CSV table of C-alpha atoms (C1' of nucleotides) in Angstrom, one decimal:
chain,number,residue,atom,x,y,z
A,1,MET,CA,-66.3,-82.4,118.9
A,2,ARG,CA,-68.3,-82.4,122.1
A,3,THR,CA,-67.7,-86.1,122.6
A,4,GLU,CA,-63.9,-85.0,124.5
A,5,GLN,CA,-65.4,-82.8,127.2
A,6,GLN,CA,-68.4,-84.9,128.1
A,7,GLY,CA,-65.6,-87.6,128.3
A,8,LYS,CA,-63.7,-85.7,130.9
A,9,ARG,CA,-66.8,-85.0,132.8
A,10,GLU,CA,-67.7,-88.6,132.9
A,11,ARG,CA,-64.1,-89.9,134.1
A,12,THR,CA,-64.0,-86.9,136.8
A,13,ARG,CA,-67.3,-88.2,137.7
A,14,ALA,CA,-66.2,-92.0,137.6
A,15,ARG,CA,-62.6,-90.8,139.7
A,16,ILE,CA,-64.7,-89.4,142.4
A,17,ALA,CA,-67.1,-92.2,143.0
A,18,GLU,CA,-64.4,-94.7,142.9
A,19,ASN,CA,-62.2,-92.4,145.5
A,20,ALA,CA,-65.4,-92.0,147.7
A,21,LEU,CA,-66.7,-95.8,147.7
A,22,GLU,CA,-63.0,-96.6,148.8
A,23,LEU,CA,-62.8,-94.2,151.7
A,24,PHE,CA,-66.2,-95.1,152.7
A,25,GLU,CA,-65.1,-98.9,153.1
A,26,ARG,CA,-61.8,-97.6,154.9
A,27,GLN,CA,-62.9,-95.3,157.5
A,28,GLY,CA,-66.9,-95.6,157.3
A,29,PHE,CA,-69.1,-92.9,155.7
A,30,GLU,CA,-69.8,-90.6,158.5
A,31,ARG,CA,-66.0,-90.3,159.2
A,32,THR,CA,-65.4,-89.6,155.7
A,33,THR,CA,-65.4,-85.7,154.6
A,34,VAL,CA,-66.3,-84.7,151.4
A,35,ALA,CA,-63.1,-82.6,151.4
A,36,GLN,CA,-61.6,-85.7,151.9
A,37,VAL,CA,-63.2,-87.3,148.7
A,38,ALA,CA,-62.4,-83.9,146.8
A,39,ALA,CA,-58.9,-84.4,147.5
A,40,ALA,CA,-58.3,-87.8,147.0
A,41,ALA,CA,-59.9,-87.5,143.3
A,42,GLY,CA,-57.7,-84.4,142.8
A,43,VAL,CA,-60.5,-82.0,142.7
A,44,THR,CA,-62.3,-79.5,144.6
A,45,GLU,CA,-65.3,-80.0,147.1
A,46,MET,CA,-67.4,-77.6,144.7
A,47,THR,CA,-66.6,-80.0,141.7
A,48,VAL,CA,-67.9,-83.0,143.7
A,49,PHE,CA,-71.3,-81.2,144.3
A,50,ARG,CA,-71.6,-80.5,140.8
A,51,HIS,CA,-71.0,-84.2,139.9
A,52,PHE,CA,-73.4,-85.6,142.7
A,53,SER,CA,-76.2,-83.5,144.6
A,54,SER,CA,-75.2,-84.7,147.9
A,55,LYS,CA,-72.8,-86.9,149.6
A,56,GLU,CA,-75.2,-89.5,149.7
A,57,GLN,CA,-75.8,-89.6,146.1
A,58,LEU,CA,-72.0,-90.7,145.8
A,59,LEU,CA,-73.3,-94.0,146.8
A,60,PHE,CA,-76.6,-94.0,144.7
A,61,ASP,CA,-75.3,-93.8,141.0
A,62,ASP,CA,-77.5,-96.3,140.0
A,63,PRO,CA,-80.7,-95.1,137.5
A,64,TYR,CA,-83.8,-96.8,139.3
A,65,ASP,CA,-86.4,-97.6,136.7
A,66,PRO,CA,-89.7,-96.1,135.5
A,67,VAL,CA,-89.4,-100.0,133.8
A,68,ILE,CA,-90.9,-101.1,136.9
A,69,ALA,CA,-93.9,-98.9,136.9
A,70,ALA,CA,-94.4,-99.8,133.3
A,71,ALA,CA,-94.1,-103.8,134.0
A,72,VAL,CA,-96.7,-103.4,137.0
A,73,GLY,CA,-98.9,-102.1,134.6
A,74,ASP,CA,-98.4,-105.1,132.2
A,75,GLN,CA,-99.8,-107.1,134.6
A,76,PRO,CA,-103.5,-108.9,134.6
A,77,ARG,CA,-105.8,-106.5,135.9
A,78,ALA,CA,-108.1,-109.0,137.7
A,79,TRP,CA,-104.9,-109.7,140.4
A,80,SER,CA,-105.1,-107.9,143.7
A,81,PRO,CA,-102.6,-104.8,143.6
A,82,LEU,CA,-100.2,-106.5,145.9
A,83,ALA,CA,-100.0,-109.4,142.7
A,84,ARG,CA,-99.6,-107.0,140.4
A,85,ALA,CA,-96.8,-105.2,142.0
A,86,VAL,CA,-95.1,-108.4,142.9
A,87,GLY,CA,-95.3,-109.7,139.2
A,88,GLY,CA,-94.2,-106.6,137.8
A,89,LEU,CA,-91.2,-106.6,140.0
A,90,ARG,CA,-90.5,-110.0,138.8
A,91,GLN,CA,-91.1,-109.4,134.9
A,92,ALA,CA,-88.5,-105.9,135.4
A,93,TRP,CA,-86.0,-107.9,137.1
A,94,ALA,CA,-86.0,-110.6,134.6
A,95,GLN,CA,-84.9,-108.2,132.3
A,96,LEU,CA,-82.3,-106.6,134.0
A,97,PRO,CA,-78.8,-108.1,134.1
A,98,GLU,CA,-77.0,-109.3,137.0
A,99,PRO,CA,-74.5,-106.7,137.8
A,100,GLU,CA,-71.0,-106.8,136.7
A,101,GLY,CA,-68.3,-106.5,138.9
A,102,ASP,CA,-68.0,-106.0,142.6
A,103,THR,CA,-69.1,-102.1,143.0
A,104,VAL,CA,-72.6,-102.0,143.1
A,105,ARG,CA,-72.6,-105.0,146.1
A,106,ARG,CA,-69.7,-102.7,147.5
A,107,ARG,CA,-72.0,-99.9,148.0
A,108,VAL,CA,-75.1,-101.7,149.0
A,109,ARG,CA,-73.0,-103.3,151.6
A,110,ILE,CA,-72.2,-99.7,152.8
A,111,VAL,CA,-75.9,-98.2,153.0
A,112,ALA,CA,-77.0,-101.6,154.5
A,113,GLU,CA,-74.9,-101.1,157.4
A,114,ASN,CA,-76.0,-97.5,158.5
A,115,ASP,CA,-79.4,-96.0,159.4
A,116,SER,CA,-79.4,-92.6,157.6
A,117,LEU,CA,-78.0,-94.3,154.4
A,118,ARG,CA,-81.0,-97.0,154.3
A,119,ALA,CA,-83.3,-93.9,154.9
A,120,ALA,CA,-81.6,-92.0,152.1
A,121,ALA,CA,-82.5,-95.3,150.1
A,122,TRP,CA,-85.8,-94.5,150.1
A,123,ARG,CA,-85.7,-91.3,149.3
A,124,ASN,CA,-84.1,-92.6,146.1
A,125,ASN,CA,-87.4,-95.0,145.4
A,126,ALA,CA,-89.5,-92.2,146.1
A,127,GLU,CA,-89.9,-91.6,142.4
A,128,THR,CA,-90.3,-95.4,141.4
A,129,GLU,CA,-93.1,-95.6,144.4
A,130,ARG,CA,-95.1,-92.8,142.8
A,131,LEU,CA,-94.6,-94.2,139.2
A,132,ILE,CA,-96.0,-97.5,140.4
A,133,VAL,CA,-99.1,-96.3,142.7
A,134,GLU,CA,-99.7,-93.9,139.5
A,135,ARG,CA,-99.9,-96.8,137.4
A,136,LEU,CA,-102.4,-98.7,140.0
A,137,VAL,CA,-104.5,-96.1,140.4
A,138,HIS,CA,-104.6,-95.4,137.1
A,139,ASP,CA,-106.3,-99.0,136.7
A,140,GLY,CA,-108.9,-98.6,139.8
A,141,THR,CA,-107.1,-99.5,142.5
A,142,ASP,CA,-108.0,-97.5,145.5
A,143,PRO,CA,-104.8,-95.5,146.3
A,144,LEU,CA,-104.4,-96.4,149.9
A,145,ARG,CA,-104.3,-100.1,148.9
A,146,ALA,CA,-102.0,-99.0,146.1
A,147,ARG,CA,-99.5,-97.3,148.0
A,148,ALA,CA,-99.5,-100.6,150.3
A,149,ALA,CA,-98.6,-102.0,147.7
A,150,ALA,CA,-96.0,-100.6,146.0
A,151,GLY,CA,-94.4,-99.9,149.3
A,152,ALA,CA,-94.3,-103.4,150.5
A,153,VAL,CA,-92.8,-104.4,147.2
A,154,LEU,CA,-90.3,-101.7,147.7
A,155,ALA,CA,-89.6,-102.9,150.9
A,156,ALA,CA,-88.9,-106.6,150.0
A,157,LEU,CA,-86.7,-105.6,147.1
A,158,MET,CA,-84.5,-103.6,149.3
A,159,ALA,CA,-84.2,-106.3,151.8
A,160,ALA,CA,-83.2,-108.7,149.1
A,161,LEU,CA,-80.6,-106.1,148.5
A,162,PHE,CA,-79.0,-105.4,151.8
A,163,GLU,CA,-78.9,-109.5,152.1
A,164,TRP,CA,-77.2,-109.9,148.8
A,165,ALA,CA,-74.8,-107.5,150.1
A,166,ARG,CA,-74.3,-108.8,153.2
A,167,HIS,CA,-73.9,-112.3,152.4
A,168,ASP,CA,-72.0,-114.0,149.4
A,169,ASP,CA,-74.2,-116.9,149.3
A,170,HIS,CA,-76.9,-116.0,146.8
A,171,THR,CA,-76.7,-114.1,143.5
A,172,LEU,CA,-79.2,-110.9,143.3
A,173,SER,CA,-81.7,-112.4,141.3
A,174,GLU,CA,-82.3,-115.6,143.8
A,175,ALA,CA,-82.6,-113.2,146.5
A,176,VAL,CA,-84.9,-111.2,145.0
A,177,THR,CA,-87.1,-114.0,143.8
A,178,VAL,CA,-87.3,-115.2,147.6
A,179,ALA,CA,-87.8,-112.0,149.0
A,180,LEU,CA,-91.0,-111.3,146.6
A,181,ASP,CA,-92.0,-115.2,147.1
A,182,THR,CA,-92.4,-114.2,150.7
A,183,LEU,CA,-95.1,-111.6,149.6
A,184,ASP,CA,-96.8,-113.8,147.5
A,185,GLU,CA,-98.0,-117.4,148.9
A,186,ASN,CA,-98.8,-118.6,145.6
A,187,HIS,CA,-95.1,-118.9,145.0
A,188,GLY,CA,-93.5,-119.3,148.2
B,1,MET,CA,-89.1,-82.1,194.7
B,2,ARG,CA,-87.7,-82.9,191.4
B,3,THR,CA,-90.8,-83.4,189.8
B,4,GLU,CA,-90.9,-79.2,189.4
B,5,GLN,CA,-88.1,-79.5,187.1
B,6,GLN,CA,-88.6,-82.2,185.1
B,7,GLY,CA,-91.9,-80.8,184.8
B,8,LYS,CA,-90.1,-77.6,183.6
B,9,ARG,CA,-88.2,-79.7,181.1
B,10,GLU,CA,-91.7,-81.3,179.6
B,11,ARG,CA,-93.3,-77.7,179.3
B,12,THR,CA,-90.1,-76.3,177.6
B,13,ARG,CA,-89.8,-79.6,175.6
B,14,ALA,CA,-93.6,-79.6,174.2
B,15,ARG,CA,-93.4,-75.6,173.7
B,16,ILE,CA,-90.6,-76.1,171.5
B,17,ALA,CA,-92.7,-78.9,169.5
B,18,GLU,CA,-95.6,-76.8,169.6
B,19,ASN,CA,-94.0,-73.9,168.0
B,20,ALA,CA,-92.1,-75.9,165.6
B,21,LEU,CA,-95.2,-77.4,164.1
B,22,GLU,CA,-97.0,-74.2,163.4
B,23,LEU,CA,-93.9,-72.5,161.9
B,24,PHE,CA,-93.6,-76.0,159.4
B,25,GLU,CA,-97.2,-75.7,158.9
B,26,ARG,CA,-96.8,-71.8,158.1
B,27,GLN,CA,-93.6,-71.9,155.8
B,28,GLY,CA,-92.7,-75.9,155.4
B,29,PHE,CA,-90.0,-77.4,157.1
B,30,GLU,CA,-86.9,-76.8,154.7
B,31,ARG,CA,-87.3,-73.4,155.2
B,32,THR,CA,-88.1,-72.9,158.7
B,33,THR,CA,-84.8,-72.6,160.6
B,34,VAL,CA,-84.0,-74.1,164.0
B,35,ALA,CA,-82.8,-70.8,165.0
B,36,GLN,CA,-86.8,-70.0,164.4
B,37,VAL,CA,-88.2,-72.3,166.1
B,38,ALA,CA,-86.0,-71.4,169.0
B,39,ALA,CA,-86.6,-67.9,169.1
B,40,ALA,CA,-90.6,-68.8,168.7
B,41,ALA,CA,-90.2,-71.0,171.8
B,42,GLY,CA,-88.6,-68.2,173.6
B,43,VAL,CA,-85.3,-70.6,173.8
B,44,THR,CA,-81.8,-70.6,172.6
B,45,GLU,CA,-81.0,-72.8,169.4
B,46,MET,CA,-78.7,-75.2,171.8
B,47,THR,CA,-81.7,-75.6,173.8
B,48,VAL,CA,-83.6,-76.8,171.2
B,49,PHE,CA,-81.1,-79.6,170.3
B,50,ARG,CA,-80.8,-80.7,173.8
B,51,HIS,CA,-84.4,-81.5,173.8
B,52,PHE,CA,-84.7,-83.2,170.3
B,53,SER,CA,-81.9,-84.6,168.5
B,54,SER,CA,-82.3,-83.3,165.1
B,55,LYS,CA,-84.5,-80.9,163.1
B,56,GLU,CA,-86.5,-84.2,162.4
B,57,GLN,CA,-87.3,-85.3,165.5
B,58,LEU,CA,-89.4,-82.3,166.3
B,59,LEU,CA,-91.9,-84.4,164.3
B,60,PHE,CA,-91.0,-87.7,165.5
B,61,ASP,CA,-91.8,-87.4,169.2
B,62,ASP,CA,-94.2,-90.7,169.5
B,63,PRO,CA,-92.4,-93.3,170.9
B,64,TYR,CA,-92.5,-96.4,168.2
B,65,ASP,CA,-93.6,-99.8,170.1
B,66,PRO,CA,-91.6,-102.5,170.5
B,67,VAL,CA,-95.4,-104.1,171.3
B,68,ILE,CA,-95.0,-104.8,167.9
B,69,ALA,CA,-92.4,-107.1,167.8
B,70,ALA,CA,-93.9,-109.1,170.7
B,71,ALA,CA,-97.2,-109.1,169.2
B,72,VAL,CA,-95.9,-110.5,165.8
B,73,GLY,CA,-94.3,-113.4,168.1
B,74,ASP,CA,-97.7,-114.1,169.5
B,75,GLN,CA,-99.1,-115.1,166.3
B,76,PRO,CA,-99.3,-118.9,165.4
B,77,ARG,CA,-95.9,-119.9,164.3
B,78,ALA,CA,-96.9,-122.2,161.2
B,79,TRP,CA,-98.4,-119.3,159.5
B,80,SER,CA,-96.0,-117.8,157.1
B,81,PRO,CA,-94.1,-114.8,157.8
B,82,LEU,CA,-95.7,-112.3,155.9
B,83,ALA,CA,-98.9,-113.3,157.8
B,84,ARG,CA,-97.3,-113.4,160.9
B,85,ALA,CA,-96.2,-109.8,160.8
B,86,VAL,CA,-99.5,-108.6,159.6
B,87,GLY,CA,-101.4,-110.6,162.2
B,88,GLY,CA,-98.7,-109.0,164.7
B,89,LEU,CA,-99.2,-105.5,163.6
B,90,ARG,CA,-103.3,-106.2,163.6
B,91,GLN,CA,-103.0,-107.4,167.1
B,92,ALA,CA,-100.8,-104.3,168.3
B,93,TRP,CA,-102.9,-101.6,166.5
B,94,ALA,CA,-106.2,-102.9,168.1
B,95,GLN,CA,-104.2,-102.3,171.6
B,96,LEU,CA,-103.4,-98.7,170.7
B,97,PRO,CA,-106.3,-95.9,171.1
B,98,GLU,CA,-106.9,-94.0,168.5
B,99,PRO,CA,-104.7,-90.2,168.5
B,100,GLU,CA,-106.1,-87.5,170.3
B,101,GLY,CA,-106.3,-84.0,169.3
B,102,ASP,CA,-105.1,-83.3,166.1
B,103,THR,CA,-101.1,-83.0,166.1
B,104,VAL,CA,-100.5,-86.6,165.1
B,105,ARG,CA,-102.3,-85.7,162.3
B,106,ARG,CA,-100.7,-82.5,161.4
B,107,ARG,CA,-97.0,-83.8,162.2
B,108,VAL,CA,-98.2,-86.7,160.1
B,109,ARG,CA,-99.4,-84.8,157.1
B,110,ILE,CA,-95.8,-82.4,157.0
B,111,VAL,CA,-93.9,-85.6,157.2
B,112,ALA,CA,-95.8,-86.9,154.1
B,113,GLU,CA,-95.3,-84.6,151.6
B,114,ASN,CA,-91.5,-84.0,152.0
B,115,ASP,CA,-89.5,-87.1,150.3
B,116,SER,CA,-86.7,-86.2,152.9
B,117,LEU,CA,-89.2,-86.5,155.6
B,118,ARG,CA,-90.7,-89.6,154.7
B,119,ALA,CA,-86.9,-91.4,154.7
B,120,ALA,CA,-86.4,-89.5,157.8
B,121,ALA,CA,-89.3,-91.8,159.1
B,122,TRP,CA,-87.9,-95.5,158.2
B,123,ARG,CA,-84.9,-94.4,159.9
B,124,ASN,CA,-87.0,-94.1,162.9
B,125,ASN,CA,-88.6,-97.1,162.4
B,126,ALA,CA,-85.2,-99.1,162.1
B,127,GLU,CA,-85.7,-100.1,165.7
B,128,THR,CA,-89.0,-102.0,165.1
B,129,GLU,CA,-88.0,-103.6,162.0
B,130,ARG,CA,-85.1,-104.8,163.9
B,131,LEU,CA,-87.3,-106.0,166.4
B,132,ILE,CA,-89.6,-107.9,164.4
B,133,VAL,CA,-86.9,-109.7,162.1
B,134,GLU,CA,-85.2,-110.7,165.6
B,135,ARG,CA,-88.2,-112.0,166.4
B,136,LEU,CA,-89.4,-114.1,163.3
B,137,VAL,CA,-85.9,-115.4,163.0
B,138,HIS,CA,-86.0,-116.5,166.4
B,139,ASP,CA,-88.8,-118.6,165.6
B,140,GLY,CA,-86.6,-120.3,162.6
B,141,THR,CA,-87.8,-117.8,159.7
B,142,ASP,CA,-85.3,-117.3,157.1
B,143,PRO,CA,-83.4,-113.8,157.7
B,144,LEU,CA,-84.0,-112.5,154.1
B,145,ARG,CA,-88.0,-113.4,154.3
B,146,ALA,CA,-88.2,-112.3,157.6
B,147,ARG,CA,-86.6,-108.9,156.5
B,148,ALA,CA,-88.9,-108.7,153.5
B,149,ALA,CA,-92.1,-109.5,155.7
B,150,ALA,CA,-91.1,-106.6,158.3
B,151,GLY,CA,-90.0,-104.2,155.5
B,152,ALA,CA,-93.4,-105.1,153.4
B,153,VAL,CA,-95.6,-104.5,156.9
B,154,LEU,CA,-94.4,-101.2,158.2
B,155,ALA,CA,-94.3,-100.0,154.0
B,156,ALA,CA,-98.1,-100.8,154.5
B,157,LEU,CA,-98.4,-99.2,157.9
B,158,MET,CA,-96.6,-96.1,156.5
B,159,ALA,CA,-98.7,-96.0,154.0
B,160,ALA,CA,-102.0,-96.2,156.4
B,161,LEU,CA,-100.2,-93.0,158.1
B,162,PHE,CA,-99.6,-91.0,155.0
B,163,GLU,CA,-102.9,-91.5,153.4
B,164,TRP,CA,-105.1,-91.2,156.5
B,165,ALA,CA,-103.1,-87.9,157.3
B,166,ARG,CA,-103.9,-86.5,153.8
B,167,HIS,CA,-107.6,-86.9,153.6
B,168,ASP,CA,-110.4,-86.8,156.4
B,169,ASP,CA,-112.3,-89.6,155.2
B,170,HIS,CA,-111.1,-92.5,157.4
B,171,THR,CA,-109.9,-92.9,161.0
B,172,LEU,CA,-106.5,-94.4,161.5
B,173,SER,CA,-107.6,-97.6,162.5
B,174,GLU,CA,-109.7,-98.5,159.2
B,175,ALA,CA,-106.8,-97.3,157.0
B,176,VAL,CA,-104.2,-99.5,158.8
B,177,THR,CA,-106.9,-102.1,158.6
B,178,VAL,CA,-107.1,-101.5,154.5
B,179,ALA,CA,-103.5,-101.3,154.2
B,180,LEU,CA,-102.7,-104.3,156.1
B,181,ASP,CA,-105.4,-106.3,154.2
B,182,THR,CA,-103.9,-105.6,151.0
B,183,LEU,CA,-100.9,-108.0,151.9
B,184,ASP,CA,-103.2,-110.5,153.1
B,185,GLU,CA,-105.5,-111.9,150.7
B,186,ASN,CA,-107.3,-114.0,153.4
B,187,HIS,CA,-109.0,-111.0,154.4
B,188,GLY,CA,-108.6,-108.4,151.4
C,1,DC,C1',-56.0,-66.5,117.0
C,2,DT,C1',-60.3,-65.4,118.6
C,3,DT,C1',-64.1,-66.4,120.4
C,4,DC,C1',-67.3,-69.4,122.8
C,5,DT,C1',-68.4,-73.3,125.8
C,6,DC,C1',-68.0,-75.7,129.4
C,7,DA,C1',-65.6,-77.8,133.5
C,8,DT,C1',-63.4,-76.4,137.2
C,9,DG,C1',-61.7,-73.3,141.1
C,10,DT,C1',-62.1,-69.8,144.7
C,11,DT,C1',-64.5,-67.1,147.7
C,12,DA,C1',-68.1,-65.9,151.2
C,13,DG,C1',-71.8,-67.9,153.5
C,14,DC,C1',-76.0,-70.3,155.7
C,15,DC,C1',-77.6,-73.8,158.4
C,16,DA,C1',-77.8,-78.1,160.9
C,17,DC,C1',-75.0,-79.9,164.6
C,18,DT,C1',-71.4,-80.3,168.6
C,19,DA,C1',-68.2,-79.3,172.4
C,20,DA,C1',-66.8,-76.6,176.7
C,21,DC,C1',-67.4,-73.6,179.6
C,22,DA,C1',-70.3,-70.2,182.1
C,23,DT,C1',-74.6,-68.8,184.1
C,24,DT,C1',-79.3,-69.1,186.7
C,25,DC,C1',-82.6,-71.6,189.0
C,26,DT,C1',-84.8,-75.1,192.3
C,27,DG,C1',-85.1,-77.6,196.1
C,28,DT,C1',-82.5,-79.5,199.8
C,29,DC,C1',-80.0,-79.7,204.1
C,30,DC,C1',-78.4,-77.4,207.9
D,1,DG,C1',-82.5,-67.9,205.9
D,2,DG,C1',-78.1,-69.0,204.1
D,3,DA,C1',-74.8,-71.7,202.1
D,4,DC,C1',-74.8,-76.1,198.5
D,5,DA,C1',-75.6,-79.5,194.8
D,6,DG,C1',-77.5,-80.2,190.7
D,7,DA,C1',-80.0,-79.6,186.7
D,8,DA,C1',-81.7,-76.2,182.9
D,9,DT,C1',-80.5,-73.0,180.2
D,10,DG,C1',-77.0,-69.6,177.9
D,11,DT,C1',-72.7,-68.3,175.3
D,12,DT,C1',-69.0,-68.7,172.4
D,13,DA,C1',-66.3,-71.1,169.1
D,14,DG,C1',-66.2,-74.5,166.2
D,15,DT,C1',-67.1,-78.8,162.1
D,16,DG,C1',-69.0,-80.0,157.8
D,17,DG,C1',-72.4,-80.5,154.4
D,18,DC,C1',-74.2,-77.4,150.7
D,19,DT,C1',-75.2,-73.1,147.7
D,20,DA,C1',-74.2,-68.8,144.9
D,21,DA,C1',-71.8,-65.4,142.1
D,22,DC,C1',-68.0,-64.8,140.0
D,23,DA,C1',-63.1,-66.0,138.1
D,24,DT,C1',-60.2,-69.1,135.4
D,25,DG,C1',-58.7,-72.3,132.5
D,26,DA,C1',-58.5,-75.5,128.7
D,27,DG,C1',-60.5,-77.6,124.0
D,28,DA,C1',-64.0,-76.5,119.8
D,29,DA,C1',-65.2,-73.8,115.9
D,30,DG,C1',-64.6,-70.0,113.1
DNA sequence: CTTCTCATGTTAGCCACTAACATTCTGTCC
DNA sequence: GGACAGAATGTTAGTGGCTAACATGAGAAG
């Protein structure tokens, strides 16, 4: 069966990601070398890069969903671009489950504390942003307004993620809700 | 006089930045090597890095102003965090002159077309964002809301910059106004 | 058992970036 | 004008992220 080889691949990938996370927590992202991650996972540097396109991607496993763009499109076309984007995010978020375990939180925490990684997160969002903009423009929104709305909403989302990772006093959903409400006076 | 040495330093710096911009336009950012930039400027690779902390910084000369944070603080404390941030940006922007020459536009154009550089622009904004957040939190705003508002406003600002660089049909001020209005229904 | 495939290893190299030390150039002070 | 101090640049020798080309080894399939 092909399943066994795929299983092996997935296990290797997971092992690399786990070891990377631990090392990053212990010594910091920048002071950790890809060679160290590889060694800790019992693997070659080359293999790390075959599973993760860059060192940063060791922290950005999570697939960022195009579900969001669709949800934005679902909002009433009479609403302002910002209201549609906020509404879309709220709707998309309601469908996603609260993350299990603490892996996500540990990853986000590391990202939140490093300017370069925060920036890298934006590169990771680029595709989502494009999809939202595309959706809004398709429905007649001015491109500039569409980009502004999409960027603003993603900025709020990232603020929520980072703040949630830093403190233990909110669930992720709560943080996202508060952040989005800040952009949308009707609810805040 | 010390002025002559400083003048020399500035001239070298300017020469490097100019040559870099031309090369980036001709061959693209990633396909241009720092060694090429150095050679074009009649200088060593080492010298390039003494003037610019990284290859990216060759495009981010412009000092991002803490004026913005102060302007945010000037807005009525009764307003919502988002309204204060938007108002602050509007006020700060009104003080700054429309950029002369086409250098700024050419730089932004290159940044706008490259995901990595767009991300790098966020790292460049990190300090501004921190200052805005600090200002809002100091005035009693919840940290999460402060971060969301600051991020949203900067996202809108960047959308304006990128859209302005791409097309010739707006002035920068107009683009910024439209982008900020998108976050602020009172004006949009 | 052989053959094909896919994960992994090996080697060699590019490029951004840094550190340590050497050089040249500028302005100053006598 | 000549010795000196300091700043700008050059040289050399790395480290670390990342890629390309080819080699090996272990499972699946006939």
